[in-house]
Coordinates of N, CA and C and ligand atoms in Angstrom, one line a residue:
M1 N -76.1 -73.6 54.2 CA -76.5 -73.0 52.8 C -75.8 -71.7 52.6
L2 N -75.3 -71.1 53.7 CA -74.7 -69.7 53.6 C -73.7 -69.6 52.5
M3 N -72.9 -70.7 52.4 CA -71.8 -70.7 51.5 C -72.2 -70.6 50.0
F4 N -73.5 -70.9 49.7 CA -73.9 -70.8 48.3 C -74.6 -69.4 48.0
L5 N -74.6 -68.5 49.0 CA -75.2 -67.2 48.7 C -74.3 -66.4 47.9
R6 N -74.8 -65.2 47.5 CA -74.0 -64.2 46.7 C -73.5 -64.8 45.4
G7 N -74.3 -65.7 44.8 CA -73.9 -66.1 43.5 C -72.8 -67.2 43.4
A8 N -72.4 -67.7 44.6 CA -71.4 -68.7 44.7 C -72.0 -70.0 44.1
R9 N -71.2 -70.7 43.3 CA -71.7 -72.0 42.8 C -71.5 -73.1 43.7
P10 N -72.4 -74.1 43.6 CA -72.1 -75.3 44.5 C -70.8 -76.0 44.0
P11 N -70.2 -76.8 44.9 CA -68.9 -77.4 44.5 C -69.0 -78.3 43.3
S12 N -67.9 -78.2 42.5 CA -67.9 -79.1 41.3 C -66.4 -79.6 41.1
L13 N -66.3 -80.7 40.4 CA -65.0 -81.2 40.2 C -64.1 -80.3 39.3
P14 N -62.8 -80.3 39.4 CA -62.0 -79.4 38.6 C -61.9 -79.8 37.2
A15 N -61.4 -78.9 36.3 CA -61.3 -79.1 34.9 C -60.4 -80.3 34.7
P16 N -60.6 -81.1 33.5 CA -59.8 -82.3 33.3 C -58.3 -82.0 33.2
L17 N -57.5 -83.0 33.6 CA -56.1 -82.9 33.5 C -55.6 -83.0 32.1
P18 N -54.4 -82.4 31.7 CA -53.8 -82.6 30.4 C -53.2 -84.0 30.4
L19 N -52.8 -84.5 29.3 CA -52.1 -85.8 29.2 C -50.7 -85.6 29.9
W20 N -50.2 -86.7 30.5 CA -48.9 -86.6 31.2 C -48.8 -85.4 32.1
P21 N -49.7 -85.3 33.0 CA -49.7 -84.1 33.9 C -48.4 -84.1 34.8
S22 N -48.0 -82.9 35.2 CA -46.9 -82.7 36.1 C -47.4 -83.0 37.5
Y23 N -46.5 -83.1 38.5 CA -46.8 -83.3 39.9 C -47.6 -82.0 40.3
R24 N -47.2 -80.9 39.9 CA -47.9 -79.6 40.3 C -49.3 -79.6 39.8
Q25 N -49.5 -80.1 38.6 CA -50.9 -80.1 38.0 C -51.7 -81.1 38.7
V26 N -51.1 -82.3 39.0 CA -51.9 -83.3 39.7 C -52.3 -82.9 41.1
R27 N -51.3 -82.2 41.8 CA -51.6 -81.7 43.1 C -52.8 -80.7 43.1
R28 N -52.7 -79.8 42.2 CA -53.8 -78.7 42.1 C -55.1 -79.4 41.8
F29 N -55.1 -80.4 40.9 CA -56.3 -81.1 40.5 C -56.9 -81.8 41.7
C30 N -56.0 -82.5 42.5 CA -56.4 -83.2 43.7 C -57.0 -82.3 44.7
R31 N -56.3 -81.1 44.8 CA -56.8 -80.1 45.8 C -58.3 -79.7 45.4
G32 N -58.5 -79.5 44.1 CA -59.9 -79.2 43.7 C -60.9 -80.3 44.0
V33 N -60.4 -81.6 43.8 CA -61.3 -82.7 44.1 C -61.7 -82.8 45.5
V34 N -60.7 -82.7 46.4 CA -61.0 -82.9 47.9 C -61.8 -81.7 48.4
R35 N -61.5 -80.5 47.8 CA -62.3 -79.3 48.2 C -63.8 -79.5 47.8
A36 N -64.0 -80.0 46.6 CA -65.4 -80.2 46.1 C -66.1 -81.3 46.9
A37 N -65.3 -82.3 47.3 CA -65.8 -83.5 48.0 C -65.9 -83.2 49.5
G38 N -65.3 -82.2 50.0 CA -65.3 -81.9 51.4 C -64.5 -82.9 52.2
A39 N -63.5 -83.5 51.6 CA -62.7 -84.6 52.3 C -61.6 -84.1 53.1
E40 N -61.4 -84.7 54.2 CA -60.3 -84.3 55.1 C -59.6 -85.5 55.6
P41 N -58.3 -85.4 56.0 CA -57.7 -86.5 56.6 C -58.3 -86.8 58.0
P42 N -58.2 -88.1 58.5 CA -57.7 -89.2 57.8 C -58.6 -89.6 56.6
L43 N -58.0 -89.9 55.5 CA -58.7 -90.1 54.3 C -59.5 -91.4 54.3
E44 N -60.8 -91.3 54.2 CA -61.7 -92.5 54.1 C -62.0 -92.7 52.6
V45 N -61.3 -93.7 52.0 CA -61.3 -93.8 50.5 C -62.7 -94.1 50.0
E46 N -63.5 -94.9 50.7 CA -64.8 -95.2 50.2 C -65.7 -94.0 50.3
A47 N -65.5 -93.2 51.4 CA -66.3 -92.0 51.6 C -66.0 -91.0 50.5
L48 N -64.7 -91.0 50.1 CA -64.3 -90.1 49.0 C -64.9 -90.5 47.7
C49 N -65.0 -91.9 47.5 CA -65.6 -92.4 46.2 C -67.1 -91.9 46.2
T50 N -67.8 -92.0 47.4 CA -69.2 -91.7 47.5 C -69.4 -90.2 47.1
A51 N -68.5 -89.3 47.7 CA -68.6 -87.9 47.4 C -68.3 -87.6 45.9
V52 N -67.3 -88.2 45.4 CA -67.0 -88.0 43.9 C -68.1 -88.5 43.1
G53 N -68.7 -89.6 43.4 CA -69.8 -90.2 42.7 C -71.0 -89.2 42.6
R54 N -71.2 -88.6 43.8 CA -72.3 -87.6 43.9 C -72.0 -86.4 43.0
L55 N -70.7 -85.9 43.0 CA -70.3 -84.8 42.2 C -70.4 -85.1 40.7
R56 N -70.1 -86.4 40.3 CA -70.2 -86.8 38.9 C -71.6 -87.1 38.5
G57 N -72.5 -87.2 39.5 CA -73.9 -87.6 39.1 C -74.0 -89.1 38.8
R58 N -73.0 -89.9 39.1 CA -73.0 -91.3 38.9 C -72.4 -92.0 40.1
P59 N -73.2 -92.7 40.9 CA -72.6 -93.3 42.1 C -71.4 -94.3 41.8
I60 N -70.5 -94.3 42.7 CA -69.3 -95.2 42.5 C -69.5 -96.3 43.6
E61 N -69.5 -97.6 43.1 CA -69.7 -98.7 44.0 C -68.3 -99.4 44.1
V62 N -67.9 -99.7 45.3 CA -66.6 -100.4 45.5 C -67.0 -101.9 45.9
R63 N -66.4 -102.8 45.1 CA -66.7 -104.2 45.4 C -65.4 -105.0 45.6
Y64 N -65.3 -105.9 46.6 CA -64.1 -106.7 46.9 C -64.4 -108.1 46.3
R65 N -63.5 -108.6 45.5 CA -63.6 -109.9 44.8 C -62.3 -110.6 44.8
A66 N -62.3 -111.9 44.7 CA -61.1 -112.7 44.5 C -60.7 -112.5 43.0
L67 N -59.5 -112.0 42.8 CA -59.1 -111.7 41.4 C -57.9 -112.6 41.1
P68 N -57.6 -112.9 39.8 CA -56.5 -113.7 39.4 C -55.2 -113.1 39.9
P69 N -54.2 -114.0 40.1 CA -52.9 -113.5 40.6 C -52.4 -112.4 39.7
G70 N -51.8 -111.3 40.2 CA -51.3 -110.2 39.4 C -52.3 -109.2 39.0
M71 N -53.6 -109.5 39.3 CA -54.6 -108.5 39.0 C -55.1 -107.9 40.3
F72 N -54.9 -106.6 40.5 CA -55.2 -106.0 41.8 C -56.6 -105.3 41.8
G73 N -57.0 -104.8 40.7 CA -58.3 -104.1 40.6 C -58.5 -103.5 39.2
F74 N -59.7 -103.1 39.0 CA -60.1 -102.4 37.8 C -61.4 -101.7 38.1
S75 N -61.8 -100.8 37.2 CA -63.0 -100.1 37.3 C -63.7 -100.1 35.9
F76 N -65.0 -99.9 35.9 CA -65.7 -99.8 34.7 C -67.0 -99.0 34.9
A77 N -67.5 -98.4 33.8 CA -68.7 -97.7 33.8 C -69.8 -98.7 33.4
Y78 N -71.0 -98.6 34.1 CA -72.1 -99.5 33.7 C -73.3 -98.6 33.4
D79 N -73.4 -98.2 32.1 CA -74.3 -97.2 31.8 C -75.8 -97.6 32.0
K80 N -76.1 -98.9 31.9 CA -77.5 -99.3 32.1 C -77.9 -98.9 33.6
Q81 N -77.0 -98.9 34.5 CA -77.3 -98.6 35.9 C -76.8 -97.2 36.2
T82 N -76.3 -96.5 35.2 CA -75.7 -95.1 35.3 C -74.9 -95.0 36.6
R83 N -74.0 -96.0 36.8 CA -73.1 -96.0 37.9 C -71.7 -96.6 37.5
D84 N -70.7 -96.3 38.3 CA -69.4 -96.8 38.1 C -69.0 -97.8 39.2
Y85 N -68.3 -98.8 38.8 CA -67.8 -99.9 39.7 C -66.3 -99.9 39.8
V86 N -65.8 -100.0 41.1 CA -64.4 -100.2 41.3 C -64.4 -101.6 41.9
V87 N -63.6 -102.5 41.3 CA -63.5 -103.9 41.8 C -62.0 -104.0 42.3
V88 N -62.0 -104.5 43.6 CA -60.7 -104.5 44.3 C -60.4 -105.9 44.7
A89 N -59.1 -106.4 44.6 CA -58.7 -107.7 45.1 C -59.1 -107.9 46.5
A90 N -59.8 -109.0 46.8 CA -60.2 -109.3 48.2 C -59.0 -109.9 49.0
N91 N -58.1 -110.5 48.2 CA -57.0 -111.3 48.8 C -55.7 -110.5 48.9
T92 N -55.8 -109.2 49.5 CA -54.5 -108.5 49.7 C -54.8 -107.6 51.0
T93 N -53.8 -106.9 51.4 CA -53.9 -106.2 52.7 C -54.8 -105.0 52.6
R94 N -55.3 -104.5 53.7 CA -56.2 -103.3 53.7 C -55.5 -102.1 53.1
M95 N -54.2 -101.9 53.5 CA -53.5 -100.8 53.0 C -53.4 -100.8 51.5
H96 N -53.1 -102.0 50.9 CA -53.0 -102.2 49.5 C -54.4 -101.9 48.8
Q97 N -55.4 -102.4 49.5 CA -56.8 -102.2 48.9 C -57.1 -100.7 48.9
E98 N -56.7 -100.0 49.9 CA -57.0 -98.5 49.9 C -56.3 -97.9 48.7
H99 N -55.0 -98.3 48.5 CA -54.3 -97.7 47.4 C -54.9 -98.1 46.0
I100 N -55.4 -99.3 45.9 CA -56.1 -99.7 44.7 C -57.3 -98.9 44.4
V101 N -58.1 -98.6 45.5 CA -59.3 -97.8 45.4 C -58.9 -96.4 44.9
L102 N -57.9 -95.8 45.5 CA -57.4 -94.5 45.1 C -56.9 -94.5 43.6
H103 N -56.2 -95.5 43.2 CA -55.8 -95.6 41.9 C -56.9 -95.7 40.9
E104 N -57.9 -96.5 41.2 CA -59.1 -96.6 40.3 C -59.9 -95.3 40.3
L105 N -60.0 -94.7 41.5 CA -60.7 -93.3 41.6 C -59.9 -92.4 40.7
G106 N -58.6 -92.5 40.7 CA -57.8 -91.6 39.8 C -58.2 -91.8 38.3
H107 N -58.4 -93.1 37.9 CA -58.8 -93.4 36.5 C -60.2 -92.7 36.3
I108 N -61.1 -92.8 37.2 CA -62.4 -92.3 37.1 C -62.4 -90.8 37.0
L109 N -61.6 -90.1 37.9 CA -61.5 -88.7 37.9 C -60.9 -88.2 36.6
A110 N -60.0 -89.0 36.0 CA -59.3 -88.6 34.8 C -60.2 -88.8 33.5
G111 N -61.4 -89.4 33.8 CA -62.3 -89.6 32.6 C -62.0 -90.9 31.8
H112 N -61.2 -91.8 32.4 CA -60.7 -92.9 31.6 C -61.8 -94.0 31.4
I113 N -62.9 -93.9 32.2 CA -64.0 -94.9 32.0 C -65.2 -94.3 31.5
D114 N -65.1 -93.0 31.1 CA -66.3 -92.4 30.5 C -66.7 -93.1 29.2
G115 N -68.0 -93.3 29.1 CA -68.4 -94.0 27.8 C -68.3 -95.5 27.9
E116 N -68.7 -96.1 29.1 CA -68.8 -97.5 29.2 C -67.5 -98.2 28.9
A117 N -66.4 -97.7 29.4 CA -65.1 -98.3 29.2 C -64.6 -98.9 30.5
T118 N -63.5 -99.7 30.5 CA -62.9 -100.3 31.7 C -61.4 -100.0 31.7
T119 N -60.9 -100.1 32.9 CA -59.4 -99.9 33.1 C -58.6 -101.2 33.0
A120 N -59.3 -102.3 32.8 CA -58.7 -103.6 32.8 C -57.6 -103.6 31.7
G121 N -57.9 -103.0 30.5 CA -56.9 -103.0 29.4 C -55.7 -102.2 29.7
D122 N -55.8 -101.1 30.6 CA -54.7 -100.3 30.9 C -53.7 -101.1 31.8
H123 N -54.2 -102.1 32.5 CA -53.3 -102.8 33.4 C -52.6 -104.0 32.8
T124 N -53.0 -104.3 31.5 CA -52.3 -105.4 30.8 C -51.7 -104.9 29.6
G125 N -52.1 -103.7 29.0 CA -51.6 -103.2 27.8 C -50.2 -102.5 28.0
D126 N -49.4 -102.4 27.0 CA -48.1 -101.8 27.1 C -47.9 -100.7 26.0
H127 N -49.0 -100.2 25.5 CA -48.9 -99.2 24.5 C -48.9 -97.8 25.2
D128 N -48.6 -96.7 24.5 CA -48.4 -95.4 25.0 C -49.7 -94.9 25.8
A129 N -50.9 -95.1 25.2 CA -52.1 -94.6 25.8 C -52.3 -95.3 27.2
A130 N -52.0 -96.6 27.3 CA -52.2 -97.3 28.6 C -51.1 -96.7 29.6
R131 N -49.9 -96.5 29.1 CA -48.9 -96.0 30.0 C -49.3 -94.6 30.5
E132 N -49.8 -93.7 29.7 CA -50.2 -92.4 30.1 C -51.3 -92.5 31.1
R133 N -52.3 -93.4 30.9 CA -53.4 -93.5 31.8 C -53.0 -94.0 33.1
E134 N -52.0 -95.0 33.1 CA -51.5 -95.5 34.4 C -50.8 -94.4 35.1
W135 N -50.0 -93.6 34.4 CA -49.2 -92.5 35.0 C -50.2 -91.6 35.8
T136 N -51.2 -91.2 35.1 CA -52.1 -90.2 35.6 C -52.9 -90.8 36.8
A137 N -53.4 -92.0 36.7 CA -54.2 -92.6 37.8 C -53.3 -92.8 39.0
E138 N -52.1 -93.3 38.8 CA -51.2 -93.5 39.9 C -50.8 -92.2 40.6
S139 N -50.5 -91.2 39.7 CA -50.1 -89.9 40.3 C -51.2 -89.4 41.2
I140 N -52.5 -89.5 40.8 CA -53.6 -89.0 41.6 C -53.6 -89.8 42.9
A141 N -53.5 -91.1 42.8 CA -53.5 -92.0 44.0 C -52.4 -91.6 45.0
V142 N -51.2 -91.4 44.5 CA -50.0 -91.1 45.3 C -50.1 -89.8 46.0
V143 N -50.6 -88.8 45.2 CA -50.7 -87.4 45.8 C -51.7 -87.4 46.9
L144 N -52.9 -88.0 46.7 CA -53.9 -88.1 47.7 C -53.5 -88.8 49.0
A145 N -52.8 -90.0 48.8 CA -52.4 -90.8 49.9 C -51.3 -90.1 50.7
E146 N -50.3 -89.6 49.9 CA -49.1 -89.0 50.6 C -49.5 -87.7 51.4
R147 N -50.4 -86.9 50.8 CA -50.7 -85.6 51.5 C -51.6 -85.9 52.7
A148 N -52.5 -86.9 52.6 CA -53.3 -87.2 53.8 C -52.5 -87.8 54.9
L149 N -51.5 -88.7 54.5 CA -50.6 -89.3 55.5 C -49.7 -88.3 56.2
L150 N -49.1 -87.4 55.4 CA -48.3 -86.4 55.9 C -49.0 -85.5 56.9
H151 N -50.3 -85.2 56.5 CA -51.1 -84.3 57.4 C -51.4 -85.0 58.7
T152 N -51.8 -86.3 58.6 CA -52.2 -87.0 59.8 C -51.0 -87.2 60.7
R153 N -49.8 -87.5 60.1 CA -48.6 -87.7 60.9 C -48.2 -86.4 61.6
R154 N -48.4 -85.3 61.0 CA -48.0 -84.0 61.5 C -48.9 -83.5 62.6
F155 N -50.2 -83.6 62.3 CA -51.2 -83.0 63.2 C -52.1 -84.0 64.0
G156 N -52.0 -85.3 63.7 CA -52.9 -86.3 64.3 C -54.2 -86.2 63.7
E157 N -55.1 -87.1 64.1 CA -56.5 -87.1 63.5 C -57.3 -85.9 64.1
R158 N -58.2 -85.5 63.3 CA -59.1 -84.3 63.7 C -60.1 -84.8 64.7
P159 N -60.4 -84.0 65.7 CA -61.5 -84.4 66.7 C -62.8 -84.4 66.0
A160 N -63.7 -85.2 66.4 CA -65.0 -85.3 65.7 C -66.0 -84.2 66.1
D161 N -66.0 -83.8 67.4 CA -67.0 -82.8 67.8 C -66.7 -81.4 67.3
P162 N -67.7 -80.6 66.9 CA -67.5 -79.3 66.3 C -66.7 -78.3 67.2
G163 N -66.9 -78.4 68.5 CA -66.2 -77.4 69.4 C -64.7 -77.7 69.4
S164 N -64.3 -78.9 69.5 CA -62.9 -79.3 69.5 C -62.3 -79.0 68.1
R165 N -63.1 -79.2 67.1 CA -62.6 -79.0 65.7 C -62.2 -77.5 65.5
A166 N -63.0 -76.6 66.1 CA -62.7 -75.2 65.9 C -61.4 -74.9 66.5
L167 N -61.1 -75.4 67.7 CA -59.9 -75.2 68.4 C -58.7 -75.8 67.6
D168 N -59.0 -77.0 67.1 CA -58.0 -77.8 66.3 C -57.6 -77.0 65.1
D169 N -58.6 -76.4 64.4 CA -58.4 -75.7 63.2 C -57.5 -74.5 63.5
A170 N -57.8 -73.8 64.7 CA -57.0 -72.6 65.0 C -55.5 -73.0 65.3
L171 N -55.3 -74.2 65.9 CA -54.0 -74.6 66.2 C -53.2 -75.0 65.0
R172 N -53.9 -75.5 64.0 CA -53.3 -75.8 62.7 C -53.0 -74.6 61.8
G173 N -53.5 -73.5 62.3 CA -53.3 -72.3 61.5 C -54.2 -72.2 60.2
G174 N -55.2 -73.1 60.2 CA -56.1 -73.1 59.1 C -55.5 -73.6 57.8
G175 N -54.3 -74.3 57.9 CA -53.6 -74.7 56.7 C -54.3 -75.8 56.0
A176 N -54.4 -75.8 54.7 CA -55.0 -76.8 53.9 C -54.1 -78.1 53.9
W177 N -54.7 -79.2 53.8 CA -53.9 -80.4 53.9 C -53.3 -80.9 52.6
I178 N -53.7 -80.2 51.5 CA -53.2 -80.6 50.2 C -52.9 -79.4 49.3
Ligands
LIG201 ZN1 -54.7 -98.4 36.4

């Protein structure tokens, strides 16, 4: 609880992104998200969803389902249950599924499903709004995945026990992963 003393606020998600955000804006946004969520590499995508859901005050449920060919996933807000769902193709690789979850999480973080909406239309539509939403969701997914992967490749996975982690942090120079 020490971190919340002296008027410091509890962690919250960063301010919304502008339309067609730049790489720099997406990276700064993602940095704010992982900081608020307390996420570190190796990135556990479902744990990140859980943390983001808690910050949003709406749980995010990830479900794996057989989807029609060419449909990899979508997400939607379910206001009656005050929660959001991410539906992921069950019939693809684990690596692909993780990317789908990050992409859908990108949509959720960008506010694309606020107000009982779904991302299904973005994945079939070819109008400007759908293209912008796809750009933003995919940029968030790529930045999170690439930064986590680069960090894990460079430093290896972090030790689980606190004593080893303190030494590990010192060896890394305290550098942020994103
Ligand atoms: Zn999408």
